[in-house]
Amino acid sequence: MQEGKKMMEVPEVHGIKNPEAPSAVDSSFIADLKQTQQLDSGAALQSFLDHIPISSVPGIRNSPDVSVTELKAGDTVKHAMELLYRRNVFGAPIADSIDPENITGRASDRYMGFIDFARMLLWCLHECEKRHAKITADFDSISTMLHENPEIADTKVGELAKSFLWDPFFPVHLEDTVFHVLLLLCKHQLQVVPVVEESEIQVIGFVTQNAVIHLLLRSAGLEWFDAIADKPLSAYREEHVVSVYGDQSLAEALHLLWGTQIGVIAVVNRTNETIIGCIRNSDAYLLLENDDLFRNRKTITAEEFIHTETGVNSDCDPTIQKDLGALLSAGTLKLKNNFLPKMDSVVTNKRSDTLKQAMMKLSETNSSFSFIVDQSMKPTGILLSRDVIVQFAPPGMDSSFQGGGFFEFALEQAGCQVKNGTVVCDHQASSSRLVKATTDNAS
């Protein structure tokens, strides 16, 4: 990872300070930038985008007294699920099975990946029903199911490494910047980015996709941001939405949820196909909370399931501020998330809404998606957090990854373009364009 970081480095720009608090439109920063008329525009652009250190963002140390839960590659799936459920943890990094005392250097030498509770549970359900379809109806609980299927329950977490159950492990340090996190989220389709301290080889927290969206919104009003964020959603590609009718069984819904691999399906009314709710990967834990849901999953309908009372919203931790943009520490990356919308309270947008409006909804609700609906509230597509973040991603310095419109426009305004993995600038043109852009935004 350090090698990739080095490729993005530019000379330090004199006169541009890193603010104590993250704000992409901080007035003092704009004032400093206006004084850099003779600077290389590529350096000025990089400095502007890469000035928010992770350590300065509130929330990364919400619970410094709570350590991050870890799994070992040699742990069984059953043990891993029990541990995460007992500790109310959404997911955990997977440490290699070798003796940690013999590991030196980087965290990436110790960890192999990141896996979450929901994907393990859905995988177990899928494998059990595929192998023992005739007897699954007799199971009283998930624990019984796993006990009756040791070949599945005793599967080692490390054996799932080549499946999409894992996210690769790409850590960042507190000294890295939010810009670095954005690159990782876009290029590697990560759910979260683990954070480690420079002097340690252990994970201390995570940065989520919602955190990045929350921070990007602080650039609202900046020309480079608004040029892309003020466009309607119809100008962007949207993901295909997978739907289940409300009168279909919960078992059918879970089967579709597993197959989508995007983490959510819409629940629609069969009569008029309007959206009435959704089922997410993160809702699967309810099958352990209520044995009746699991035992009767073939008779309980999807509509009945989305109205299930979870109880998590009633005990919201008052010490955690909701507007931190979901930049969460180990103690708040919870399985039972107090901040998620209820299943029957879906986040939606019209195609005529702007990207900025969609981002604001995602940030305010802590949702990782928004369903695109027509005038009749029929879902026509889905906008994922990653789809949003990609629009603000820079062109890949390895020339294999195409960036979003935000950086393309920013580079154009700065008189720069990426050629063969290198930022090439017209210094004279870029200087005048950069100053004009910052002057306009400051005014």
mmCIF file with all atom_site columns, N, CA and C in Angstrom, residues 295-321:
data_model
loop_
_atom_site.group_PDB
_atom_site.id
_atom_site.type_symbol
_atom_site.label_atom_id
_atom_site.label_alt_id
_atom_site.label_comp_id
_atom_site.label_asym_id
_atom_site.label_entity_id
_atom_site.label_seq_id
_atom_site.pdbx_PDB_ins_code
_atom_site.Cartn_x
_atom_site.Cartn_y
_atom_site.Cartn_z
_atom_site.occupancy
_atom_site.B_iso_or_equiv
_atom_site.pdbx_formal_charge
_atom_site.auth_seq_id
_atom_site.auth_comp_id
_atom_site.auth_asym_id
_atom_site.auth_atom_id
_atom_site.pdbx_PDB_model_num
ATOM 1  N N  . ARG A 1 295 ? -37.495 -20.657 12.042 1.00 0.00 ? 295 ARG A N  1
ATOM 2  C CA . ARG A 1 295 ? -38.239 -21.905 11.899 1.00 0.00 ? 295 ARG A CA 1
ATOM 3  C C  . ARG A 1 295 ? -39.378 -21.767 10.897 1.00 0.00 ? 295 ARG A C  1
ATOM 4  N N  . ASN A 1 296 ? -39.994 -20.578 10.839 1.00 0.00 ? 296 ASN A N  1
ATOM 5  C CA . ASN A 1 296 ? -41.156 -20.376 9.959  1.00 0.00 ? 296 ASN A CA 1
ATOM 6  C C  . ASN A 1 296 ? -40.831 -19.518 8.743  1.00 0.00 ? 296 ASN A C  1
ATOM 7  N N  . ARG A 1 297 ? -39.554 -19.492 8.369  1.00 0.00 ? 297 ARG A N  1
ATOM 8  C CA . ARG A 1 297 ? -39.145 -18.606 7.268  1.00 0.00 ? 297 ARG A CA 1
ATOM 9  C C  . ARG A 1 297 ? -39.794 -18.960 5.932  1.00 0.00 ? 297 ARG A C  1
ATOM 10 N N  . LYS A 1 298 ? -40.313 -20.188 5.814  1.00 0.00 ? 298 LYS A N  1
ATOM 11 C CA . LYS A 1 298 ? -40.968 -20.575 4.553  1.00 0.00 ? 298 LYS A CA 1
ATOM 12 C C  . LYS A 1 298 ? -42.445 -20.215 4.527  1.00 0.00 ? 298 LYS A C  1
ATOM 13 N N  . THR A 1 299 ? -42.968 -19.791 5.664  1.00 0.00 ? 299 THR A N  1
ATOM 14 C CA . THR A 1 299 ? -44.374 -19.364 5.715  1.00 0.00 ? 299 THR A CA 1
ATOM 15 C C  . THR A 1 299 ? -44.516 -17.881 6.043  1.00 0.00 ? 299 THR A C  1
ATOM 16 N N  . ILE A 1 300 ? -43.578 -17.319 6.769  1.00 0.00 ? 300 ILE A N  1
ATOM 17 C CA . ILE A 1 300 ? -43.590 -15.879 7.046  1.00 0.00 ? 300 ILE A CA 1
ATOM 18 C C  . ILE A 1 300 ? -43.295 -15.136 5.753  1.00 0.00 ? 300 ILE A C  1
ATOM 19 N N  . THR A 1 301 ? -44.053 -14.092 5.476  1.00 0.00 ? 301 THR A N  1
ATOM 20 C CA . THR A 1 301 ? -43.868 -13.340 4.233  1.00 0.00 ? 301 THR A CA 1
ATOM 21 C C  . THR A 1 301 ? -42.813 -12.254 4.401  1.00 0.00 ? 301 THR A C  1
ATOM 22 N N  . ALA A 1 302 ? -42.311 -11.802 3.264  1.00 0.00 ? 302 ALA A N  1
ATOM 23 C CA . ALA A 1 302 ? -41.321 -10.723 3.281  1.00 0.00 ? 302 ALA A CA 1
ATOM 24 C C  . ALA A 1 302 ? -41.916 -9.465  3.894  1.00 0.00 ? 302 ALA A C  1
ATOM 25 N N  . GLU A 1 303 ? -43.206 -9.206  3.604  1.00 0.00 ? 303 GLU A N  1
ATOM 26 C CA . GLU A 1 303 ? -43.851 -8.009  4.163  1.00 0.00 ? 303 GLU A CA 1
ATOM 27 C C  . GLU A 1 303 ? -43.968 -8.115  5.678  1.00 0.00 ? 303 GLU A C  1
ATOM 28 N N  . GLU A 1 304 ? -44.277 -9.297  6.179  1.00 0.00 ? 304 GLU A N  1
ATOM 29 C CA . GLU A 1 304 ? -44.342 -9.472  7.626  1.00 0.00 ? 304 GLU A CA 1
ATOM 30 C C  . GLU A 1 304 ? -42.961 -9.269  8.252  1.00 0.00 ? 304 GLU A C  1
ATOM 31 N N  . PHE A 1 305 ? -41.930 -9.732  7.572  1.00 0.00 ? 305 PHE A N  1
ATOM 32 C CA . PHE A 1 305 ? -40.579 -9.620  8.112  1.00 0.00 ? 305 PHE A CA 1
ATOM 33 C C  . PHE A 1 305 ? -40.123 -8.168  8.213  1.00 0.00 ? 305 PHE A C  1
ATOM 34 N N  . ILE A 1 306 ? -40.449 -7.336  7.214  1.00 0.00 ? 306 ILE A N  1
ATOM 35 C CA . ILE A 1 306 ? -39.955 -5.957  7.239  1.00 0.00 ? 306 ILE A CA 1
ATOM 36 C C  . ILE A 1 306 ? -40.612 -5.133  8.340  1.00 0.00 ? 306 ILE A C  1
ATOM 37 N N  . HIS A 1 307 ? -41.700 -5.640  8.881  1.00 0.00 ? 307 HIS A N  1
ATOM 38 C CA . HIS A 1 307 ? -42.347 -4.940  9.999  1.00 0.00 ? 307 HIS A CA 1
ATOM 39 C C  . HIS A 1 307 ? -41.905 -5.498  11.341 1.00 0.00 ? 307 HIS A C  1
ATOM 40 N N  . THR A 1 308 ? -40.922 -6.382  11.325 1.00 0.00 ? 308 THR A N  1
ATOM 41 C CA . THR A 1 308 ? -40.410 -6.949  12.573 1.00 0.00 ? 308 THR A CA 1
ATOM 42 C C  . THR A 1 308 ? -39.853 -5.853  13.458 1.00 0.00 ? 308 THR A C  1
ATOM 43 N N  . GLU A 1 309 ? -40.213 -5.863  14.705 1.00 0.00 ? 309 GLU A N  1
ATOM 44 C CA . GLU A 1 309 ? -39.711 -4.876  15.659 1.00 0.00 ? 309 GLU A CA 1
ATOM 45 C C  . GLU A 1 309 ? -38.326 -5.301  16.120 1.00 0.00 ? 309 GLU A C  1
ATOM 46 N N  . THR A 1 310 ? -37.320 -4.507  15.796 1.00 0.00 ? 310 THR A N  1
ATOM 47 C CA . THR A 1 310 ? -35.951 -4.871  16.150 1.00 0.00 ? 310 THR A CA 1
ATOM 48 C C  . THR A 1 310 ? -35.565 -4.400  17.541 1.00 0.00 ? 310 THR A C  1
ATOM 49 N N  . GLY A 1 311 ? -36.130 -3.276  17.959 1.00 0.00 ? 311 GLY A N  1
ATOM 50 C CA . GLY A 1 311 ? -35.825 -2.752  19.287 1.00 0.00 ? 311 GLY A CA 1
ATOM 51 C C  . GLY A 1 311 ? -34.517 -1.994  19.373 1.00 0.00 ? 311 GLY A C  1
ATOM 52 N N  . VAL A 1 312 ? -33.708 -1.979  18.282 1.00 0.00 ? 312 VAL A N  1
ATOM 53 C CA . VAL A 1 312 ? -32.395 -1.348  18.399 1.00 0.00 ? 312 VAL A CA 1
ATOM 54 C C  . VAL A 1 312 ? -32.491 0.167   18.426 1.00 0.00 ? 312 VAL A C  1
ATOM 55 N N  . ASN A 1 313 ? -33.539 0.738   17.831 1.00 0.00 ? 313 ASN A N  1
ATOM 56 C CA . ASN A 1 313 ? -33.626 2.191   17.782 1.00 0.00 ? 313 ASN A CA 1
ATOM 57 C C  . ASN A 1 313 ? -34.016 2.805   19.130 1.00 0.00 ? 313 ASN A C  1
ATOM 58 N N  . SER A 1 314 ? -34.493 1.960   20.046 1.00 0.00 ? 314 SER A N  1
ATOM 59 C CA . SER A 1 314 ? -34.938 2.488   21.331 1.00 0.00 ? 314 SER A CA 1
ATOM 60 C C  . SER A 1 314 ? -33.805 2.674   22.336 1.00 0.00 ? 314 SER A C  1
ATOM 61 N N  . ASP A 1 315 ? -32.645 2.052   22.069 1.00 0.00 ? 315 ASP A N  1
ATOM 62 C CA . ASP A 1 315 ? -31.542 2.176   23.026 1.00 0.00 ? 315 ASP A CA 1
ATOM 63 C C  . ASP A 1 315 ? -30.317 2.797   22.382 1.00 0.00 ? 315 ASP A C  1
ATOM 64 N N  . CYS A 1 316 ? -30.544 3.793   21.565 1.00 0.00 ? 316 CYS A N  1
ATOM 65 C CA . CYS A 1 316 ? -29.452 4.460   20.856 1.00 0.00 ? 316 CYS A CA 1
ATOM 66 C C  . CYS A 1 316 ? -28.461 5.068   21.843 1.00 0.00 ? 316 CYS A C  1
ATOM 67 N N  . ASP A 1 317 ? -27.216 4.845   21.612 1.00 0.00 ? 317 ASP A N  1
ATOM 68 C CA . ASP A 1 317 ? -26.159 5.349   22.487 1.00 0.00 ? 317 ASP A CA 1
ATOM 69 C C  . ASP A 1 317 ? -26.081 6.868   22.378 1.00 0.00 ? 317 ASP A C  1
ATOM 70 N N  . PRO A 1 318 ? -26.434 7.617   23.413 1.00 0.00 ? 318 PRO A N  1
ATOM 71 C CA . PRO A 1 318 ? -26.459 9.079   23.333 1.00 0.00 ? 318 PRO A CA 1
ATOM 72 C C  . PRO A 1 318 ? -25.073 9.698   23.255 1.00 0.00 ? 318 PRO A C  1
ATOM 73 N N  . THR A 1 319 ? -24.018 8.910   23.527 1.00 0.00 ? 319 THR A N  1
ATOM 74 C CA . THR A 1 319 ? -22.673 9.470   23.506 1.00 0.00 ? 319 THR A CA 1
ATOM 75 C C  . THR A 1 319 ? -22.086 9.517   22.104 1.00 0.00 ? 319 THR A C  1
ATOM 76 N N  . ILE A 1 320 ? -22.759 8.859   21.154 1.00 0.00 ? 320 ILE A N  1
ATOM 77 C CA . ILE A 1 320 ? -22.267 8.842   19.782 1.00 0.00 ? 320 ILE A CA 1
ATOM 78 C C  . ILE A 1 320 ? -23.111 9.789   18.951 1.00 0.00 ? 320 ILE A C  1
ATOM 79 N N  . GLN A 1 321 ? -22.482 10.795  18.380 1.00 0.00 ? 321 GLN A N  1
ATOM 80 C CA . GLN A 1 321 ? -23.214 11.765  17.591 1.00 0.00 ? 321 GLN A CA 1
ATOM 81 C C  . GLN A 1 321 ? -23.533 11.187  16.221 1.00 0.00 ? 321 GLN A C  1
#
